[in-house]
Coordinates of N, CA, C and O in Angstrom, one line a residue:
M1 N -7.4 -5.6 29.2 CA -6.4 -4.8 29.6 C -5.4 -4.5 28.4 O -5.0 -5.4 27.7
A2 N -5.2 -3.2 28.2 CA -4.4 -2.8 27.1 C -2.9 -3.0 27.4 O -2.5 -2.8 28.5
I3 N -2.1 -3.3 26.4 CA -0.7 -3.5 26.5 C -0.1 -2.1 26.5 O -0.4 -1.3 25.6
N4 N 0.9 -1.8 27.4 CA 1.6 -0.6 27.4 C 2.7 -0.7 26.4 O 3.7 -1.4 26.6
N5 N 2.6 0.1 25.3 CA 3.7 0.2 24.3 C 4.6 1.4 24.5 O 5.2 1.8 23.5
D6 N 4.7 1.9 25.7 CA 5.5 3.0 26.0 C 7.0 2.6 26.1 O 7.2 1.7 27.0
A7 N 7.9 3.2 25.4 CA 9.3 2.8 25.5 C 10.0 3.6 26.6 O 11.2 3.3 26.8
S8 N 9.4 4.6 27.1 CA 10.0 5.5 28.1 C 9.1 5.8 29.3 O 8.7 6.9 29.5
P9 N 8.8 4.7 30.1 CA 7.9 5.0 31.2 C 8.4 5.9 32.3 O 7.7 6.5 33.1
H10 N 9.7 6.1 32.3 CA 10.4 6.9 33.3 C 10.2 8.4 33.0 O 10.4 9.3 33.8
I11 N 9.7 8.7 31.8 CA 9.5 10.1 31.4 C 8.1 10.6 31.5 O 7.8 11.6 32.0
R12 N 7.2 9.8 31.0 CA 5.7 10.1 31.1 C 5.0 8.8 31.3 O 5.5 7.7 31.1
D13 N 3.7 9.0 31.8 CA 2.9 7.8 32.0 C 2.5 7.1 30.7 O 2.4 5.9 30.7
K14 N 2.3 7.8 29.7 CA 1.8 7.2 28.4 C 2.9 7.2 27.4 O 3.7 6.3 27.3
H15 N 3.0 8.2 26.6 CA 3.9 8.2 25.5 C 5.0 9.3 25.7 O 4.7 10.4 26.2
A16 N 6.2 9.0 25.2 CA 7.3 9.9 25.4 C 7.2 11.1 24.5 O 6.7 11.0 23.4
P17 N 7.9 12.2 24.9 CA 7.9 13.3 23.9 C 8.8 13.0 22.7 O 9.7 12.2 22.8
L18 N 8.5 13.7 21.6 CA 9.2 13.5 20.4 C 10.7 13.7 20.6 O 11.5 13.0 19.9
S19 N 11.1 14.6 21.4 CA 12.5 14.9 21.6 C 13.2 13.6 22.1 O 14.3 13.3 21.6
E20 N 12.6 12.9 23.0 CA 13.2 11.7 23.5 C 13.2 10.6 22.4 O 14.2 9.8 22.3
L21 N 12.1 10.5 21.7 CA 12.1 9.4 20.7 C 13.1 9.7 19.5 O 13.7 8.8 19.0
A22 N 13.2 11.0 19.2 CA 14.2 11.4 18.2 C 15.6 11.0 18.6 O 16.4 10.5 17.8
A23 N 15.9 11.3 19.9 CA 17.3 11.0 20.4 C 17.5 9.5 20.3 O 18.6 9.0 20.0
R24 N 16.5 8.7 20.7 CA 16.6 7.3 20.6 C 16.8 6.8 19.2 O 17.6 5.9 18.9
A25 N 16.1 7.4 18.2 CA 16.2 7.0 16.8 C 17.6 7.4 16.3 O 18.2 6.6 15.6
L26 N 18.1 8.5 16.7 CA 19.5 8.9 16.2 C 20.5 8.0 16.8 O 21.5 7.6 16.2
R27 N 20.4 7.5 18.1 CA 21.3 6.6 18.7 C 21.3 5.3 17.9 O 22.3 4.6 17.7
R28 N 20.1 4.8 17.6 CA 20.0 3.6 16.8 C 20.6 3.7 15.4 O 21.1 2.7 14.9
Y29 N 20.4 4.8 14.8 CA 21.0 5.0 13.5 C 22.5 4.9 13.5 O 23.1 4.4 12.6
G30 N 23.1 5.5 14.6 CA 24.5 5.2 14.8 C 25.5 6.2 14.3 O 26.7 6.0 14.4
D31 N 25.1 7.3 13.8 CA 26.0 8.4 13.4 C 26.1 9.5 14.4 O 25.1 10.2 14.5
G32 N 27.2 9.7 15.1 CA 27.3 10.8 16.0 C 26.7 10.5 17.3 O 26.1 9.5 17.6
A33 N 26.7 11.5 18.2 CA 26.1 11.5 19.5 C 24.7 12.1 19.5 O 24.6 13.3 19.1
A34 N 23.7 11.4 19.9 CA 22.3 12.0 19.8 C 22.1 13.2 20.7 O 21.3 14.0 20.4
E35 N 23.0 13.3 21.7 CA 22.8 14.4 22.7 C 23.3 15.7 22.1 O 23.1 16.8 22.6
T36 N 24.1 15.7 21.0 CA 24.7 16.9 20.4 C 24.0 17.4 19.2 O 24.6 18.2 18.5
V37 N 22.8 16.9 18.8 CA 22.2 17.3 17.6 C 21.7 18.8 17.7 O 21.4 19.2 18.8
D38 N 21.7 19.4 16.6 CA 21.2 20.8 16.6 C 19.7 21.0 16.4 O 19.0 20.0 16.1
G39 N 19.3 22.2 16.4 CA 17.8 22.4 16.2 C 17.3 22.1 14.8 O 16.2 21.6 14.7
E40 N 18.2 22.2 13.8 CA 17.7 21.8 12.5 C 17.5 20.3 12.4 O 16.5 19.9 11.7
T41 N 18.3 19.5 13.0 CA 18.0 18.1 13.0 C 16.7 17.8 13.7 O 16.0 16.9 13.3
M42 N 16.5 18.4 14.8 CA 15.2 18.2 15.5 C 14.0 18.7 14.7 O 13.0 18.0 14.7
N43 N 14.2 19.8 14.0 CA 13.1 20.2 13.0 C 12.9 19.1 12.0 O 11.7 18.9 11.6
L44 N 13.9 18.5 11.5 CA 13.8 17.4 10.5 C 13.1 16.3 11.1 O 12.1 15.7 10.5
M45 N 13.4 15.9 12.4 CA 12.7 14.8 13.1 C 11.2 15.1 13.3 O 10.4 14.3 13.2
L46 N 10.9 16.4 13.5 CA 9.5 16.8 13.6 C 8.8 16.6 12.3 O 7.7 16.0 12.3
D47 N 9.4 17.0 11.2 CA 8.8 16.7 9.9 C 8.6 15.2 9.6 O 7.6 14.8 9.1
L48 N 9.6 14.5 9.9 CA 9.6 13.0 9.7 C 8.5 12.4 10.5 O 7.8 11.4 10.1
A49 N 8.4 12.8 11.8 CA 7.4 12.2 12.7 C 6.0 12.5 12.2 O 5.1 11.7 12.3
N50 N 5.8 13.7 11.6 CA 4.5 14.0 11.1 C 4.1 13.1 9.8 O 3.0 12.8 9.6
E51 N 5.2 12.7 9.1 CA 4.9 11.8 8.0 C 4.5 10.4 8.6 O 3.7 9.7 8.0
I52 N 5.1 10.0 9.7 CA 4.7 8.8 10.3 C 3.3 8.8 10.8 O 2.5 7.9 10.7
V53 N 2.9 10.0 11.4 CA 1.5 10.2 11.9 C 0.6 10.0 10.7 O -0.4 9.3 10.8
E54 N 0.9 10.6 9.6 CA 0.0 10.4 8.4 C 0.0 9.0 7.9 O -1.1 8.5 7.6
E55 N 1.1 8.3 8.0 CA 1.1 6.9 7.6 C 0.3 6.0 8.5 O -0.4 5.1 8.1
V56 N 0.4 6.3 9.8 CA -0.4 5.5 10.8 C -1.9 5.8 10.5 O -2.7 4.9 10.6
R57 N -2.3 7.1 10.3 CA -3.7 7.4 10.0 C -4.2 6.6 8.8 O -5.4 6.3 8.8
Q58 N -3.4 6.4 7.8 CA -3.9 5.7 6.6 C -3.8 4.2 6.7 O -4.2 3.5 5.8
H59 N -3.2 3.7 7.7 CA -3.0 2.3 7.9 C -4.3 1.6 8.0 O -5.1 2.0 8.8
P60 N -4.5 0.4 7.4 CA -5.8 -0.3 7.5 C -6.1 -0.8 8.9 O -7.2 -1.0 9.2
Y61 N -5.1 -1.0 9.7 CA -5.3 -1.5 11.0 C -5.6 -0.4 12.1 O -5.9 -0.7 13.2
F62 N -5.4 0.8 11.7 CA -5.5 1.9 12.6 C -7.0 2.3 12.7 O -7.7 2.4 11.7
D63 N -7.5 2.3 13.9 CA -9.0 2.6 14.2 C -9.1 4.1 14.5 O -9.0 4.5 15.6
A64 N -9.4 4.9 13.5 CA -9.6 6.4 13.6 C -10.8 6.7 14.4 O -10.9 7.8 14.9
S65 N -11.7 5.8 14.6 CA -12.9 6.1 15.3 C -12.7 6.2 16.9 O -13.4 6.8 17.6
T66 N -11.6 5.5 17.3 CA -11.3 5.5 18.7 C -10.1 6.4 19.1 O -9.9 6.6 20.3
T67 N -9.3 6.8 18.2 CA -8.1 7.6 18.5 C -8.0 8.8 17.5 O -7.9 8.6 16.3
E68 N -8.0 10.0 18.1 CA -7.7 11.2 17.3 C -6.2 11.4 17.3 O -5.6 11.4 18.3
L69 N -5.7 11.6 16.1 CA -4.3 11.6 15.9 C -3.9 12.9 15.2 O -4.1 13.1 14.0
D70 N -3.4 13.9 15.9 CA -3.0 15.2 15.3 C -1.5 15.1 15.0 O -0.7 14.4 15.6
Y71 N -1.0 16.1 14.2 CA 0.4 16.2 13.9 C 1.1 16.7 15.1 O 0.5 17.4 16.0
Y72 N 2.4 16.4 15.2 CA 3.3 17.0 16.2 C 3.4 18.5 15.8 O 3.6 18.9 14.7
Q73 N 3.3 19.4 16.9 CA 3.5 20.8 16.7 C 4.9 21.2 17.2 O 5.4 22.2 16.8
H74 N 5.4 20.5 18.2 CA 6.7 20.9 18.8 C 7.4 19.6 19.3 O 6.7 18.5 19.5
I75 N 8.7 19.6 19.4 CA 9.4 18.4 19.8 C 9.1 17.9 21.2 O 9.4 16.8 21.5
T76 N 8.4 18.7 22.0 CA 8.0 18.3 23.3 C 6.7 17.6 23.4 O 6.3 17.1 24.4
D77 N 6.0 17.6 22.2 CA 4.7 16.9 22.1 C 4.8 15.4 22.1 O 5.8 14.8 21.8
S78 N 3.7 14.8 22.5 CA 3.6 13.3 22.4 C 2.3 13.0 21.7 O 1.4 13.8 21.8
R79 N 2.2 11.9 21.2 CA 1.0 11.4 20.4 C 0.6 10.0 20.9 O 1.5 9.2 21.2
P80 N -0.7 9.6 20.8 CA -1.1 8.3 21.2 C -0.7 7.2 20.1 O -1.6 6.5 19.6
I81 N 0.5 7.2 19.8 CA 1.1 6.1 18.9 C 2.2 5.4 19.7 O 2.9 6.1 20.4
S82 N 2.3 4.2 19.5 CA 3.4 3.4 20.2 C 4.7 4.1 20.0 O 5.1 4.5 18.9
D83 N 5.5 4.3 21.1 CA 6.8 4.9 21.0 C 7.7 4.1 20.0 O 8.5 4.7 19.2
L84 N 7.5 2.8 20.0 CA 8.3 2.0 19.1 C 8.1 2.2 17.6 O 9.0 2.2 16.8
I85 N 6.8 2.5 17.3 CA 6.5 2.8 15.9 C 7.2 4.1 15.5 O 7.8 4.2 14.4
I86 N 7.1 5.1 16.4 CA 7.7 6.4 16.1 C 9.3 6.2 16.0 O 9.9 6.7 15.0
I87 N 9.9 5.5 16.9 CA 11.3 5.3 16.9 C 11.8 4.6 15.6 O 12.7 5.1 14.9
H88 N 11.1 3.5 15.3 CA 11.5 2.8 14.1 C 11.2 3.6 12.8 O 12.0 3.5 11.8
G89 N 10.1 4.3 12.8 CA 9.8 5.1 11.6 C 10.8 6.3 11.5 O 11.2 6.6 10.3
L90 N 11.2 6.9 12.6 CA 12.2 7.9 12.5 C 13.6 7.4 12.0 O 14.2 8.0 11.1
V91 N 14.0 6.2 12.4 CA 15.2 5.6 12.0 C 15.1 5.4 10.5 O 16.1 5.7 9.7
Y92 N 14.1 4.8 10.0 CA 13.9 4.5 8.6 C 13.9 5.7 7.8 O 14.6 5.9 6.8
R93 N 13.1 6.7 8.2 CA 12.9 7.9 7.4 C 14.2 8.7 7.4 O 14.5 9.4 6.4
Y94 N 14.9 8.7 8.5 CA 16.2 9.4 8.6 C 17.2 8.8 7.6 O 18.0 9.5 7.0
S95 N 17.2 7.5 7.6 CA 18.1 6.8 6.7 C 17.8 7.1 5.2 O 18.7 7.2 4.4
V96 N 16.5 7.2 4.9 CA 16.2 7.6 3.5 C 16.7 9.0 3.3 O 17.2 9.3 2.2
Q97 N 16.4 9.9 4.2 CA 16.9 11.3 4.0 C 18.4 11.4 3.9 O 18.9 12.3 3.1
Q98 N 19.1 10.6 4.5 CA 20.6 10.6 4.4 C 21.1 9.8 3.2 O 22.3 9.7 3.0
A99 N 20.1 9.2 2.5 CA 20.5 8.4 1.3 C 21.5 7.3 1.7 O 22.4 6.9 1.0
S100 N 21.2 6.6 2.8 CA 22.0 5.6 3.4 C 21.6 4.2 2.9 O 20.4 4.0 2.7
D101 N 22.6 3.3 2.8 CA 22.3 1.9 2.5 C 21.6 1.3 3.6 O 21.0 0.2 3.5
K102 N 21.6 1.9 4.8 CA 20.9 1.3 6.0 C 19.4 1.2 5.8 O 18.7 0.4 6.5
Q103 N 18.8 2.0 4.9 CA 17.4 2.0 4.7 C 16.9 0.6 4.3 O 15.7 0.3 4.6
A104 N 17.7 -0.2 3.6 CA 17.3 -1.5 3.2 C 17.0 -2.4 4.4 O 16.2 -3.3 4.4
L105 N 17.7 -2.1 5.5 CA 17.6 -2.9 6.8 C 16.4 -2.3 7.5 O 15.6 -3.1 8.1
F106 N 16.3 -1.0 7.6 CA 15.3 -0.4 8.5 C 13.9 -0.4 7.9 O 12.9 -0.4 8.7
L107 N 13.7 -0.4 6.6 CA 12.4 -0.5 6.0 C 11.5 -1.7 6.5 O 10.5 -1.5 7.0
P108 N 12.0 -2.9 6.3 CA 11.2 -4.0 6.8 C 11.0 -4.1 8.3 O 9.9 -4.5 8.7
L109 N 12.0 -3.7 9.0 CA 11.8 -3.6 10.5 C 10.7 -2.7 10.9 O 9.9 -3.0 11.8
Y110 N 10.7 -1.5 10.3 CA 9.7 -0.5 10.6 C 8.3 -1.0 10.2 O 7.3 -1.0 11.1
Y111 N 8.1 -1.5 9.0 CA 6.7 -1.9 8.6 C 6.3 -3.2 9.3 O 5.1 -3.3 9.7
Q112 N 7.2 -4.1 9.6 CA 6.8 -5.3 10.4 C 6.3 -4.9 11.8 O 5.3 -5.4 12.3
L113 N 7.1 -4.1 12.4 CA 6.7 -3.6 13.8 C 5.4 -2.9 13.8 O 4.5 -3.1 14.6
M114 N 5.2 -1.9 12.8 CA 4.0 -1.2 12.8 C 2.8 -2.1 12.5 O 1.8 -1.9 13.2
N115 N 2.9 -3.0 11.6 CA 1.8 -3.9 11.3 C 1.5 -4.7 12.6 O 0.3 -4.9 12.9
R116 N 2.5 -5.3 13.3 CA 2.2 -6.1 14.4 C 1.6 -5.3 15.5 O 0.6 -5.8 16.2
I117 N 2.1 -4.1 15.8 CA 1.5 -3.3 16.9 C 0.1 -2.9 16.6 O -0.8 -3.0 17.4
L118 N -0.1 -2.4 15.4 CA -1.5 -1.9 15.0 C -2.5 -3.0 15.0 O -3.6 -2.9 15.3
W119 N -2.0 -4.2 14.5 CA -2.9 -5.4 14.5 C -3.3 -5.8 15.9 O -4.5 -6.0 16.2
D120 N -2.3 -5.8 16.8 CA -2.6 -6.1 18.2 C -3.6 -5.2 18.8 O -4.5 -5.6 19.5
L121 N -3.4 -3.9 18.5 CA -4.3 -2.9 19.1 C -5.7 -3.0 18.6 O -6.7 -2.8 19.3
K122 N -5.8 -3.4 17.3 CA -7.1 -3.5 16.7 C -7.8 -4.8 17.0 O -9.0 -4.9 17.4
N123 N -7.1 -6.0 17.0 CA -7.7 -7.3 17.1 C -7.2 -8.1 18.3 O -7.8 -9.2 18.6
G124 N -6.2 -7.7 19.0 CA -5.6 -8.5 20.0 C -4.9 -9.7 19.5 O -4.7 -9.8 18.3
N125 N -4.6 -10.7 20.4 CA -3.9 -11.9 20.0 C -4.9 -13.0 19.8 O -5.0 -13.9 20.7
K126 N -5.7 -13.0 18.8 CA -6.7 -14.1 18.6 C -6.4 -14.7 17.2 O -5.7 -14.2 16.4
T127 N -7.0 -15.8 17.1 CA -6.9 -16.6 15.8 C -7.5 -15.8 14.7 O -8.5 -15.2 14.8
I128 N -6.7 -15.8 13.6 CA -7.2 -15.2 12.4 C -8.1 -16.1 11.6 O -7.8 -17.2 11.4
E129 N -9.3 -15.6 11.3 CA -10.3 -16.3 10.6 C -10.7 -15.6 9.3 O -10.8 -14.4 9.3
F130 N -10.8 -16.4 8.2 CA -11.3 -15.8 7.0 C -12.6 -16.4 6.6 O -12.8 -17.6 6.8
T131 N -13.5 -15.6 6.2 CA -14.9 -16.1 5.8 C -15.1 -15.7 4.3 O -15.1 -14.6 3.9
V132 N -15.3 -16.7 3.5 CA -15.6 -16.5 2.1 C -17.0 -16.3 1.9 O -17.9 -17.1 2.3
V133 N -17.4 -15.1 1.5 CA -18.8 -14.7 1.4 C -19.4 -14.8 0.0 O -20.6 -14.8 -0.2
D134 N -18.5 -14.8 -1.0 CA -19.0 -14.8 -2.4 C -18.8 -16.1 -3.1 O -19.0 -16.3 -4.3
G135 N -18.4 -17.2 -2.4 CA -18.3 -18.5 -3.0 C -16.9 -18.7 -3.6 O -16.6 -19.8 -4.0
G136 N -16.1 -17.7 -3.6 CA -14.8 -17.8 -4.2 C -14.8 -17.8 -5.7 O -15.9 -17.8 -6.3
S137 N -13.6 -17.8 -6.3 CA -13.6 -17.6 -7.8 C -13.6 -19.0 -8.5 O -13.9 -19.1 -9.7
N138 N -13.2 -20.1 -7.8 CA -13.2 -21.4 -8.4 C -14.5 -22.1 -8.1 O -14.9 -22.2 -6.9
P139 N -15.2 -22.6 -9.1 CA -16.5 -23.3 -8.8 C -16.4 -24.4 -7.8 O -17.4 -24.7 -7.1
R140 N -15.3 -25.1 -7.7 CA -15.2 -26.2 -6.8 C -15.2 -25.8 -5.3 O -15.4 -26.5 -4.4
N141 N -14.9 -24.5 -5.1 CA -14.9 -23.9 -3.8 C -16.2 -23.3 -3.4 O -16.3 -22.8 -2.2
K142 N -17.2 -23.3 -4.2 CA -18.4 -22.7 -3.9 C -19.1 -23.6 -2.8 O -19.1 -24.8 -2.8
P143 N -19.7 -22.9 -1.8 CA -20.3 -23.7 -0.8 C -21.5 -24.4 -1.3 O -22.1 -24.1 -2.3
S144 N -21.9 -25.5 -0.5 CA -23.1 -26.2 -0.9 C -24.3 -25.4 -0.7 O -24.3 -24.4 0.0
P145 N -25.4 -25.7 -1.3 CA -26.6 -24.9 -1.2 C -27.1 -24.8 0.2 O -27.8 -23.8 0.5
T146 N -26.8 -25.7 1.1 CA -27.2 -25.6 2.5 C -26.3 -24.8 3.4 O -26.7 -24.4 4.5
S147 N -25.1 -24.4 2.9 CA -24.2 -23.6 3.6 C -24.2 -22.2 3.2 O -24.4 -21.9 2.0
T148 N -24.1 -21.2 4.1 CA -24.1 -19.8 3.7 C -22.7 -19.3 3.6 O -22.5 -18.3 2.9
A149 N -21.7 -19.8 4.2 CA -20.3 -19.3 4.1 C -19.4 -20.4 4.5 O -19.7 -21.4 5.2
T150 N -18.2 -20.3 4.0 CA -17.1 -21.3 4.4 C -16.1 -20.6 5.2 O -15.5 -19.5 4.8
T151 N -15.8 -21.1 6.4 CA -14.7 -20.5 7.2 C -13.5 -21.3 7.1 O -13.5 -22.5 7.2
V152 N -12.3 -20.6 6.8 CA -11.1 -21.3 6.6 C -10.2 -20.8 7.8 O -10.1 -19.6 8.1
Y153 N -9.5 -21.8 8.4 CA -8.6 -21.4 9.5 C -7.1 -21.6 9.1 O -6.8 -22.4 8.3

């Protein structure tokens, strides 16, 4: 059973439209009233959201074989990305655009959240296992001749 990462279930069954996510991001950023933003600010949010889409596409935990991810075309569009990733990404990217000192706070929050959510979608909540297949770089770590690989937990 997949976890629902939708931050606005009262708006749509799956993912909220970008206009709602942008308003939430602006409220979190804390400057002004999110309900009073103009069209230019929403166009900026559209551009920033497409940068987030591209970043998610390139993320090593994102499985492009199971999810087709297109750019936002309009602020009423939604995409199959966790609402929380979009909100945190918009807050961070907006703080960068504003040349705000807040970006130092929002950057780690955004990347930690994105890594956690994409990891969970790819692998679930299971134990992380590493398998050394080349014997490692230190001769003392090379597996015995009877062993094919060393698993470290």
